[in-house]
Coordinates of N, CA and C and ligand atoms in Angstrom, one line a residue:
X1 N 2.2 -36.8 0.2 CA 2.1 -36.5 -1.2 C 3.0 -37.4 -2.0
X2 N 2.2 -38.2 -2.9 CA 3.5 -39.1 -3.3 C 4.1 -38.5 -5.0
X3 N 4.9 -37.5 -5.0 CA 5.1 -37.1 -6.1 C 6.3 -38.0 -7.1
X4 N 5.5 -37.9 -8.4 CA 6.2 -38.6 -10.1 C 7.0 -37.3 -10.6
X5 N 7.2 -37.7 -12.0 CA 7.7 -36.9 -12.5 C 6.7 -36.8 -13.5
X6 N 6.3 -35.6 -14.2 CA 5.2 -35.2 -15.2 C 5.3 -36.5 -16.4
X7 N 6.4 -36.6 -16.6 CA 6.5 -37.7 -17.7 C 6.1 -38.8 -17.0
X8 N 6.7 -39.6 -16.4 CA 5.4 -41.0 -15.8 C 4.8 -40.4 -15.2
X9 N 4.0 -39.6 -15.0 CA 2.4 -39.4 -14.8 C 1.6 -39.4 -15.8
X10 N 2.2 -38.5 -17.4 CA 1.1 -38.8 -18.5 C 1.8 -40.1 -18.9
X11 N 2.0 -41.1 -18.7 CA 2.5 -42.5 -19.1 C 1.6 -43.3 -18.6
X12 N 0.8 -42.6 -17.3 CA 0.1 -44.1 -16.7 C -1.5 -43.8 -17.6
X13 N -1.8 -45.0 -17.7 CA -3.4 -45.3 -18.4 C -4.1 -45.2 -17.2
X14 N -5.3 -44.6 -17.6 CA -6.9 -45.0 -17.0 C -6.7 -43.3 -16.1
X15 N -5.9 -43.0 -15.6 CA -5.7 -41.7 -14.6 C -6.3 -41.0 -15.3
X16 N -6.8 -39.9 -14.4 CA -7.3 -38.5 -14.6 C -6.4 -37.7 -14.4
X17 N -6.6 -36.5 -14.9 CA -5.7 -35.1 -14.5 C -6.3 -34.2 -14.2
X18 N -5.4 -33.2 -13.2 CA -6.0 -32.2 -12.9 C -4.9 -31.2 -13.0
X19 N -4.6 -30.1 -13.2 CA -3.8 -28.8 -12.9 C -4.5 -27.4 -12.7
X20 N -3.1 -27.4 -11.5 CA -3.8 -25.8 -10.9 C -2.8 -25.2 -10.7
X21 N -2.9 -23.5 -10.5 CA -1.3 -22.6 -10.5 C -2.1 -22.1 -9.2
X22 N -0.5 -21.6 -8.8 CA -0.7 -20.6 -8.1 C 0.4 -19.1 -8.4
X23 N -0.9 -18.3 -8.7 CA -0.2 -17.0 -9.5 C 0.1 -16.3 -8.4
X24 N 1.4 -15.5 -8.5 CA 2.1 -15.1 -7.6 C 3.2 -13.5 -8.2
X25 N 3.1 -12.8 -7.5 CA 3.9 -11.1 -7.6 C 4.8 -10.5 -6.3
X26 N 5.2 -9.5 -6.4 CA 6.1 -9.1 -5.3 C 5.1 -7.8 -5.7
X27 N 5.3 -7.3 -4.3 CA 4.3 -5.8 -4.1 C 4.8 -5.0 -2.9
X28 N 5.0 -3.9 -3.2 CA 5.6 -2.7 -1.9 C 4.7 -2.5 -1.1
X29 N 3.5 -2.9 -1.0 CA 2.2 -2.5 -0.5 C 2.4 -2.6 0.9
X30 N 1.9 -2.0 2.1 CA 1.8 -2.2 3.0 C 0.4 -2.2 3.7
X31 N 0.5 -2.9 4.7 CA -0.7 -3.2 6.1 C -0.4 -2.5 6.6
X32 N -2.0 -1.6 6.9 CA -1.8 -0.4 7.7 C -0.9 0.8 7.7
X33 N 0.3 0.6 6.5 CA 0.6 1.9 6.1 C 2.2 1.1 6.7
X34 N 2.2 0.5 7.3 CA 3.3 0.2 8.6 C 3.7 -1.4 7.9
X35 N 3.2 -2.2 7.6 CA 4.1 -3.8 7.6 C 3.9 -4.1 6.0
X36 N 5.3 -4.4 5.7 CA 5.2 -4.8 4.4 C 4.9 -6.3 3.9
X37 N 4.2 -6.1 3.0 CA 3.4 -7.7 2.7 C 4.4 -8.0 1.8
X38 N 4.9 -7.8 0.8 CA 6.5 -8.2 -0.2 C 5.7 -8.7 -1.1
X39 N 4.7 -9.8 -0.7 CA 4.4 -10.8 -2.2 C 3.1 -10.6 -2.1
X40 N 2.3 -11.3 -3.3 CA 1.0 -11.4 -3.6 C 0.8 -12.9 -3.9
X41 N -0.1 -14.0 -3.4 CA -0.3 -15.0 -3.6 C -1.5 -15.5 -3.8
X42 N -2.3 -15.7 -5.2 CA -3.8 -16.3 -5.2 C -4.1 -18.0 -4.9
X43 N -5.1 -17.5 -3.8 CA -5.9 -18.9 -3.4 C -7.5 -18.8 -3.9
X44 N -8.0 -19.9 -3.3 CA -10.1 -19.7 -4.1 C -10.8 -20.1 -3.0
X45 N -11.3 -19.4 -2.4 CA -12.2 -20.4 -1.6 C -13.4 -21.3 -2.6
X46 N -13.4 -22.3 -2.6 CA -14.4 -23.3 -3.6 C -15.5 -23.2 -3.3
X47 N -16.4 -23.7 -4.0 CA -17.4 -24.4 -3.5 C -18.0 -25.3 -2.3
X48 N -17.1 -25.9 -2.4 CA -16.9 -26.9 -1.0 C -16.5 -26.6 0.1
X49 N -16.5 -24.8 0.3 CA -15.9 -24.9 1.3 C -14.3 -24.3 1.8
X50 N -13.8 -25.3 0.7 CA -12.2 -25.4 1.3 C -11.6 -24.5 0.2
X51 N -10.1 -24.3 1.0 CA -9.4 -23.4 0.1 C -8.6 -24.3 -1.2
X52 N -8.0 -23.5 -2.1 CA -7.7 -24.0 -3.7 C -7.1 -23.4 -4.5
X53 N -6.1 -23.8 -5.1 CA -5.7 -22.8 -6.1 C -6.8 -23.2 -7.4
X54 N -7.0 -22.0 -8.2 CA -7.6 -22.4 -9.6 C -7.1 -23.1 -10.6
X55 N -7.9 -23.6 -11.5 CA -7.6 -24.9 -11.9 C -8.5 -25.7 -12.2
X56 N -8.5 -27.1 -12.9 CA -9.3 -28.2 -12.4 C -9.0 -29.8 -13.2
X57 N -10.1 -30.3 -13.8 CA -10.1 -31.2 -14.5 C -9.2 -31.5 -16.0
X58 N -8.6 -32.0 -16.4 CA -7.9 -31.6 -18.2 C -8.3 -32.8 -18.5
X59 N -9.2 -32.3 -20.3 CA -9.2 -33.7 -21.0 C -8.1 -34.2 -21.6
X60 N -7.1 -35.1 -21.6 CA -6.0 -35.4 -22.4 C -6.1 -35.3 -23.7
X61 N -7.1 -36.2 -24.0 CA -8.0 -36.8 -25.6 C -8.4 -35.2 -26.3
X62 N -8.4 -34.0 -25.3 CA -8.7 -32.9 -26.1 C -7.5 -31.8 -26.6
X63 N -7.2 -31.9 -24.9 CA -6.2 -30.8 -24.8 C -4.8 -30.9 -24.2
X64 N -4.0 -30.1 -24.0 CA -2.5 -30.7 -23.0 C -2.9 -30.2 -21.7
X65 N -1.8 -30.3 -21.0 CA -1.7 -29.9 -19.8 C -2.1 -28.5 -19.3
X66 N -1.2 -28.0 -20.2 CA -1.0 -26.6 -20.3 C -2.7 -25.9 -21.0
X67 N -3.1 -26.3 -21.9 CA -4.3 -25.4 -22.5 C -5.6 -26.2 -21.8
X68 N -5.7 -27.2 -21.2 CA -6.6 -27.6 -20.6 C -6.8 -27.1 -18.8
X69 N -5.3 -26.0 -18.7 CA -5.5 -25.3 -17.4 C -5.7 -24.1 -17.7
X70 N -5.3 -23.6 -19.0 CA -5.5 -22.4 -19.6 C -7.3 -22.1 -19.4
X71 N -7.8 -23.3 -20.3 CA -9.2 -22.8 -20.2 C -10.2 -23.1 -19.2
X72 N -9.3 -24.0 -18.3 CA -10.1 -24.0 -16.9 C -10.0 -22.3 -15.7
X73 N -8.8 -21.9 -16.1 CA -8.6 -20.5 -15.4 C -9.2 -19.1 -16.2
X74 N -9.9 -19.8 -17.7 CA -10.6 -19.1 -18.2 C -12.1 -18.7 -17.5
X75 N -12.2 -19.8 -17.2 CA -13.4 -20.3 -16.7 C -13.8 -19.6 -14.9
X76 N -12.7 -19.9 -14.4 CA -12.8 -19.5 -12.9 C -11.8 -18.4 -12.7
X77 N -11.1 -17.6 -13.7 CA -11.1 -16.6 -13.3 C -11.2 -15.4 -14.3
X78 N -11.7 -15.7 -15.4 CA -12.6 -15.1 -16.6 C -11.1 -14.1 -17.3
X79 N -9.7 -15.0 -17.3 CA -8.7 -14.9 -18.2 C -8.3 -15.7 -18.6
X80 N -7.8 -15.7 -19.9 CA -6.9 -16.7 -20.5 C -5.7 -16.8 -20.3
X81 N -5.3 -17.1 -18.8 CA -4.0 -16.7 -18.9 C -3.0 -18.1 -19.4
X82 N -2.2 -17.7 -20.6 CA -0.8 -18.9 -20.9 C -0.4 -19.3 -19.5
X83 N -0.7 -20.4 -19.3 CA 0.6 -21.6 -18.9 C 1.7 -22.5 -19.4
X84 N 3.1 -22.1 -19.0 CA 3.9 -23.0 -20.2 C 4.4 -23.9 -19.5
X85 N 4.5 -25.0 -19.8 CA 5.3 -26.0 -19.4 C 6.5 -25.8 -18.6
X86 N 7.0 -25.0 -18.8 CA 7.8 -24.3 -17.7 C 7.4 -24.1 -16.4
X87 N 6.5 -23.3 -16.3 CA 6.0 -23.1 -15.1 C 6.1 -24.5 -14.1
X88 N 5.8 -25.6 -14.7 CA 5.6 -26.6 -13.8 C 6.5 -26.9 -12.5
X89 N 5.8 -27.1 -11.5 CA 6.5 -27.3 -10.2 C 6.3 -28.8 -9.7
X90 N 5.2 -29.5 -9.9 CA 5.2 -30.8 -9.1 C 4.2 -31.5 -9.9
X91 N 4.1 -33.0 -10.0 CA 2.9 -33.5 -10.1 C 2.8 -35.3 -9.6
X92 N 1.6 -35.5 -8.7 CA 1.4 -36.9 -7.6 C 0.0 -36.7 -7.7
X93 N -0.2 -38.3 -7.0 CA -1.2 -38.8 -7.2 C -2.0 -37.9 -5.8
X94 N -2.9 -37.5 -6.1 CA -4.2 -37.2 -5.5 C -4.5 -37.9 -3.8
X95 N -4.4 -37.2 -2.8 CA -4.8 -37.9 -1.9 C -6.4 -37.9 -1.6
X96 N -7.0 -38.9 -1.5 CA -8.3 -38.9 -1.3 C -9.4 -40.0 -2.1
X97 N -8.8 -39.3 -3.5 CA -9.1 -39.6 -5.0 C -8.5 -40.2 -5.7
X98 N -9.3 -41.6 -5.6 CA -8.3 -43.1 -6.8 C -8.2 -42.3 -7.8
X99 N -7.0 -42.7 -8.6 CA -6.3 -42.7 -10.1 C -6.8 -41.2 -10.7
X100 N -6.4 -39.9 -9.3 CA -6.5 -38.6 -10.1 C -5.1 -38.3 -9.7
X101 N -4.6 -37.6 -10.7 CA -3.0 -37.2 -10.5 C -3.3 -35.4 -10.9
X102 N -2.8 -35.1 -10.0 CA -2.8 -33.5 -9.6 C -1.4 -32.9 -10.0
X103 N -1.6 -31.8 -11.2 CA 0.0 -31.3 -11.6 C -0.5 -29.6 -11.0
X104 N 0.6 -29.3 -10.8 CA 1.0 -28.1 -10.0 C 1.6 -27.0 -11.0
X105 N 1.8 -26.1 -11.1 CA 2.1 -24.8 -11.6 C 2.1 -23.5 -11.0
X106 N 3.2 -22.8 -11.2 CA 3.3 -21.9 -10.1 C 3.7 -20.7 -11.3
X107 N 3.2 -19.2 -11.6 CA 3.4 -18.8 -12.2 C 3.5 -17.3 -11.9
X108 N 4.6 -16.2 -12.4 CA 4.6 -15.0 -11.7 C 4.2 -13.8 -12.6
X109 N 3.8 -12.8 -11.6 CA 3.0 -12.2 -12.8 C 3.8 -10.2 -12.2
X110 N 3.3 -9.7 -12.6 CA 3.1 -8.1 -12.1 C 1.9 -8.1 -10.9
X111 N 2.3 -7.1 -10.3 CA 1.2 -6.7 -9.2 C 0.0 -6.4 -9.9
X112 N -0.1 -5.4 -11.1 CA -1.1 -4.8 -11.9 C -1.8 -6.1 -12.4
X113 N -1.1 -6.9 -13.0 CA -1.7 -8.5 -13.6 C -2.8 -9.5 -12.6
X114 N -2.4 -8.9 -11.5 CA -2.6 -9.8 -10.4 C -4.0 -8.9 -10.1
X115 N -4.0 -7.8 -10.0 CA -5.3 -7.3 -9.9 C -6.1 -7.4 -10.9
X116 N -6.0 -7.4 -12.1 CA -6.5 -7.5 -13.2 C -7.3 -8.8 -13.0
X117 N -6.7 -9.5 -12.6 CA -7.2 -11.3 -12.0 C -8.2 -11.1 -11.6
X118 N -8.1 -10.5 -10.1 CA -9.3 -10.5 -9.3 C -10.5 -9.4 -9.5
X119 N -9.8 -8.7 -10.7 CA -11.1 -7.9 -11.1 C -11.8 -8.8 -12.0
X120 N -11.8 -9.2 -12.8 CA -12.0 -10.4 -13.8 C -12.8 -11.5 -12.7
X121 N -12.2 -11.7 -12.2 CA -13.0 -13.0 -11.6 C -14.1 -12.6 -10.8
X122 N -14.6 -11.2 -10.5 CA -15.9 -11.2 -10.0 C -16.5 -11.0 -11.1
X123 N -16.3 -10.1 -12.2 CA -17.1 -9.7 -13.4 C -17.4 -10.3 -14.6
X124 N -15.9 -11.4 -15.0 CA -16.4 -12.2 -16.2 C -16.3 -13.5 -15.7
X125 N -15.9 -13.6 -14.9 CA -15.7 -15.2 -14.7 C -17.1 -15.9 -14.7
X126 N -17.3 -16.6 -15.6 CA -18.5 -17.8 -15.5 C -18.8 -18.8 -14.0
X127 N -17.6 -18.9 -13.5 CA -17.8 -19.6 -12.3 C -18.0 -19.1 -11.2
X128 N -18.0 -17.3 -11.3 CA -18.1 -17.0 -10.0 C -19.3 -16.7 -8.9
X129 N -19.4 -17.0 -7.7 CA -20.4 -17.5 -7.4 C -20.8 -18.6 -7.3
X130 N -20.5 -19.2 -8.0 CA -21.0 -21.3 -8.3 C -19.5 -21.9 -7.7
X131 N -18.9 -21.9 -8.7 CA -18.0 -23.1 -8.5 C -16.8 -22.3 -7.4
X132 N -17.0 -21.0 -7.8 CA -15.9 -20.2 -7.1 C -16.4 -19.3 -6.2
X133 N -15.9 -19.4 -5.1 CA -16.9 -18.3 -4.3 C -16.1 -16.8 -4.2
X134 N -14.5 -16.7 -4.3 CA -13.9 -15.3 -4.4 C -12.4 -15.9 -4.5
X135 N -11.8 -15.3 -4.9 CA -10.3 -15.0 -4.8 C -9.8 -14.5 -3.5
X136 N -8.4 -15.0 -2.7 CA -8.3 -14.6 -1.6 C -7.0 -14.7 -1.4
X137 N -6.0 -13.5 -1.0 CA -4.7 -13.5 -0.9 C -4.4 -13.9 0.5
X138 N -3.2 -14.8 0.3 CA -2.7 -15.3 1.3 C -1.6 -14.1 2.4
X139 N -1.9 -14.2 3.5 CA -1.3 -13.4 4.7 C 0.0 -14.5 4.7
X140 N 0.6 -13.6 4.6 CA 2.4 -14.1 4.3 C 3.4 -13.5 5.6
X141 N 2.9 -13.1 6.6 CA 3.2 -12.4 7.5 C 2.4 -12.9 8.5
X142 N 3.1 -12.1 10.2 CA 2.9 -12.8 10.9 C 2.1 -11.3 12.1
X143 N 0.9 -12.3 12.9 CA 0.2 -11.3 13.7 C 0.1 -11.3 14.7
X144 N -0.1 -10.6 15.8 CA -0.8 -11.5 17.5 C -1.5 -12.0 17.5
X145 N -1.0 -13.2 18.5 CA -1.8 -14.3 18.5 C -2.1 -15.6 17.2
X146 N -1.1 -15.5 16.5 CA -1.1 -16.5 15.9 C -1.9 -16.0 14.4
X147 N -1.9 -14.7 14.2 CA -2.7 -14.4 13.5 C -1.4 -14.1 12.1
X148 N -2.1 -13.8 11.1 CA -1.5 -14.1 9.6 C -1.0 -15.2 9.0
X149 N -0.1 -15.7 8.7 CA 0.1 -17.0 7.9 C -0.3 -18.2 8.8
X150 N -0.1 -18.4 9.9 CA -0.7 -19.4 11.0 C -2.2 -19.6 11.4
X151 N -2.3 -18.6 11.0 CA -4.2 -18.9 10.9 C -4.9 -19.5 9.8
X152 N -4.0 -18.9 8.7 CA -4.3 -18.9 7.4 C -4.6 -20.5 7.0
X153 N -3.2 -20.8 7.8 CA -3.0 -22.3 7.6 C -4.1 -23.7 8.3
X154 N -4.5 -23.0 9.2 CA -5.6 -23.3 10.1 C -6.5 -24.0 9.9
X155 N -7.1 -23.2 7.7 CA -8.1 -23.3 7.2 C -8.1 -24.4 6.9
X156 N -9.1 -25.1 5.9 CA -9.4 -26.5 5.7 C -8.8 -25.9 4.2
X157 N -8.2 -26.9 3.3 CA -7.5 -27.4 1.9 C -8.5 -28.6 1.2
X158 N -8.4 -28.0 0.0 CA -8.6 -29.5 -0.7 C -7.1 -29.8 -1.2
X159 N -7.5 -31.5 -1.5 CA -6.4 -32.2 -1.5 C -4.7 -32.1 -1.1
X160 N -4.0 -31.9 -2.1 CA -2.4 -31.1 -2.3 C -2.4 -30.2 -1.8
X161 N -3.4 -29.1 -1.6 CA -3.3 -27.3 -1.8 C -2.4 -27.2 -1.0
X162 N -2.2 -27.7 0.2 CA -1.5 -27.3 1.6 C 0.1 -26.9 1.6
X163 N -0.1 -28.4 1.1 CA 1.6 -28.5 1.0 C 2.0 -28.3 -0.4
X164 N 1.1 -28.1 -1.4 CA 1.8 -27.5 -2.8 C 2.3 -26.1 -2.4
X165 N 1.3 -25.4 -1.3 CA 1.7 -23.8 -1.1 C 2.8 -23.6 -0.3
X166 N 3.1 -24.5 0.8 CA 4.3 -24.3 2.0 C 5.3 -24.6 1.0
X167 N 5.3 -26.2 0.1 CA 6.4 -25.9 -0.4 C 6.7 -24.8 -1.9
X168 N 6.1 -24.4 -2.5 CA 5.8 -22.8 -3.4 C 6.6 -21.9 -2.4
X169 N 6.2 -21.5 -1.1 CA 6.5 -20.3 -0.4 C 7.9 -20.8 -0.3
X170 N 8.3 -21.5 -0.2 CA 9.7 -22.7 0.0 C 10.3 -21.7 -1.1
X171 N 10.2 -22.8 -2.2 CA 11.0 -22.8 -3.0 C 11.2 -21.4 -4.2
X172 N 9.8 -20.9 -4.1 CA 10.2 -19.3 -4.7 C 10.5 -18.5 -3.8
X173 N 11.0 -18.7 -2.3 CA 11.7 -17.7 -1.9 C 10.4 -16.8 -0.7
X174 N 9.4 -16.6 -0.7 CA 8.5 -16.0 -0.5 C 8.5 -16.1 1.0
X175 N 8.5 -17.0 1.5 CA 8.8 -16.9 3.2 C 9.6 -17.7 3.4
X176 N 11.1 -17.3 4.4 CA 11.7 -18.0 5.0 C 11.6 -19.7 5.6
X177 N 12.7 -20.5 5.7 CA 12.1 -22.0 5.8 C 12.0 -21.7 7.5
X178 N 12.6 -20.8 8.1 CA 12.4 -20.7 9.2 C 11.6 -20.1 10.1
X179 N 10.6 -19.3 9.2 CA 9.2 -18.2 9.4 C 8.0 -19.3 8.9
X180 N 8.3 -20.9 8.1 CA 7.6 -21.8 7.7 C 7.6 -22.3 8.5
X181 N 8.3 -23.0 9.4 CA 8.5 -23.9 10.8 C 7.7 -23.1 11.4
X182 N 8.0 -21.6 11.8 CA 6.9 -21.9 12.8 C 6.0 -21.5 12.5
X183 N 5.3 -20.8 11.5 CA 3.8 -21.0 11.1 C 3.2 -21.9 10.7
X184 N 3.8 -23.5 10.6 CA 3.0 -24.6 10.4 C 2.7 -25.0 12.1
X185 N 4.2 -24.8 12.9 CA 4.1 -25.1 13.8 C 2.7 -24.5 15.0
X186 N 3.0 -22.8 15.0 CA 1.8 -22.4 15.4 C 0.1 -22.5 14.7
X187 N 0.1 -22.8 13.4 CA -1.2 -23.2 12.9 C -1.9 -24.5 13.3
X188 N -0.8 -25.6 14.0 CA -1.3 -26.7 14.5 C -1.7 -26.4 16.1
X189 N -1.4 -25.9 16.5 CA -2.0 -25.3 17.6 C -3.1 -25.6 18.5
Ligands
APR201 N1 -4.3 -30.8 -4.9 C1 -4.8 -32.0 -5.1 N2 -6.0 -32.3 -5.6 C2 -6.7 -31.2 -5.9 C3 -6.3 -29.9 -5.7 C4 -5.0 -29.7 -5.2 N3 -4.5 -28.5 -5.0 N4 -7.2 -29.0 -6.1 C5 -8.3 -29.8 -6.5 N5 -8.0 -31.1 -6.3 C6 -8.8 -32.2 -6.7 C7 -10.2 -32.1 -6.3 O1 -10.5 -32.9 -5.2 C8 -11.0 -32.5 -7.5 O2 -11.4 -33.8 -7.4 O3 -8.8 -32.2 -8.1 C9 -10.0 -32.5 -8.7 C10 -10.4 -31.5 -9.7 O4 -10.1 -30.2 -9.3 P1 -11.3 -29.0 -9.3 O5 -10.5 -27.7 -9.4 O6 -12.3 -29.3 -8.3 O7 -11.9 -29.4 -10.7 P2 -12.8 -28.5 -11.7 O8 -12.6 -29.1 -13.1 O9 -12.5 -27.0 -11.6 O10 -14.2 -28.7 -11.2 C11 -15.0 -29.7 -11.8 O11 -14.7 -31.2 -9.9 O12 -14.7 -31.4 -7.6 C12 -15.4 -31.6 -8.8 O13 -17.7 -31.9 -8.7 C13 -16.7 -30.9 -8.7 O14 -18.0 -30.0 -10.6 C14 -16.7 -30.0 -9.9 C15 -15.7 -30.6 -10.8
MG202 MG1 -13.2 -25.5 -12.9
MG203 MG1 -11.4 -25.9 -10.2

């Protein structure tokens, strides 16, 4: 991932942009009554297939960064939720895809917010079904046989998703760097 800084990224000509968050809560909830899940993390399975945070395309010439992911997450998950400049976590060029530069956003919400989300995106969201096939929380914890975050990881990503989320779970705290070693380690498997 060859990451810029947000400022020389909107400095380069002819690029495209893209931004996507990954909305995120802490929650007492437990699995099976017995293991505590701690956090709440939204991914998408796409269209294509592969997993994603929501998000997408921004026109510059229309919008900023910020309100052109606003109304993309309007779109795919039928809320307007503010993104502020703050939020920002990272932004690099696209692997795959000439002259698309992918900015990151990582934003925290309430547990109740977070459901609110995924109620919304089967009922109002415009894209659901088409562009978005469901909302799907990430297993942050660990199972037999390789099962919870190591499986999780398993799955196929579009572009950044992978490692925007290992390092996300990094750097907000959400799983240990030492519970990351080895669930990247056992998901390569
Ligand atoms: N990291 C890096 N690149 C990403 C990430 C990510 N986490 N997520 C998506 N991309 C890339 C995708 O490959 C895509 O080319 O960013 C581009 C735009 O992201 P989308 O969320 O797919 O864009 P969106 O505007 O929601 O969808 C519009 O994009 O993929 C096309 O044809 C597809 O009609 C769709 C269009
Ligand atoms: Mg979209
Ligand atoms: Mg999208």
């Amino acid at each position: 991932m060859s990451q810029m800084s947000k400022e020389d990224a909107l400095s380069l000509p002819r690029h495209r942009h893209a931004c996507h968050v990954m909305l995120y809560a802490d929650t007492d909830s437990k699995l099976f009554g017995r293991y505590q899940t701690k956090h709440i993390v939204l991914m998408q399975m796409r269209f294509d297939g592969l997993l994603g945070f929501p998000g997408g395309l921004v026109d510059l010439s229309k919008e900023t960064l910020e309100s052109g992911l606003s109304r993309e997450l309007e779109e795919e998950l039928g809320v307007a939720l503010l993104v502020s400049p703050e939020d920002h976590v990272s932004s690099s060029l696209a692997p795959a895809v000439p002259n698309l530069i992918t900015h990151f956003y990582a934003k925290k919400m309430n547990e109740s917010e977070i459901k609110e989300v995924e109620k919304a995106a089967v009922t109002v969201a415009k894209d659901h079904g088409l562009e978005v096939l469901g909302m799907v929380r990430v297993p942050l914890y660990f199972f037999k046989r390789g099962g919870g975050l190591p499986a999780f990881l398993s799955n196929s990503f579009i572009g950044s998703a992978r490692s925007q989320l290992l390092s996300a779970l990094q750097s907000f705290g959400l799983v240990s760097q030492q519970e990351l070693a080895k669930a990247t380690q056992q998901a390569n498997q």
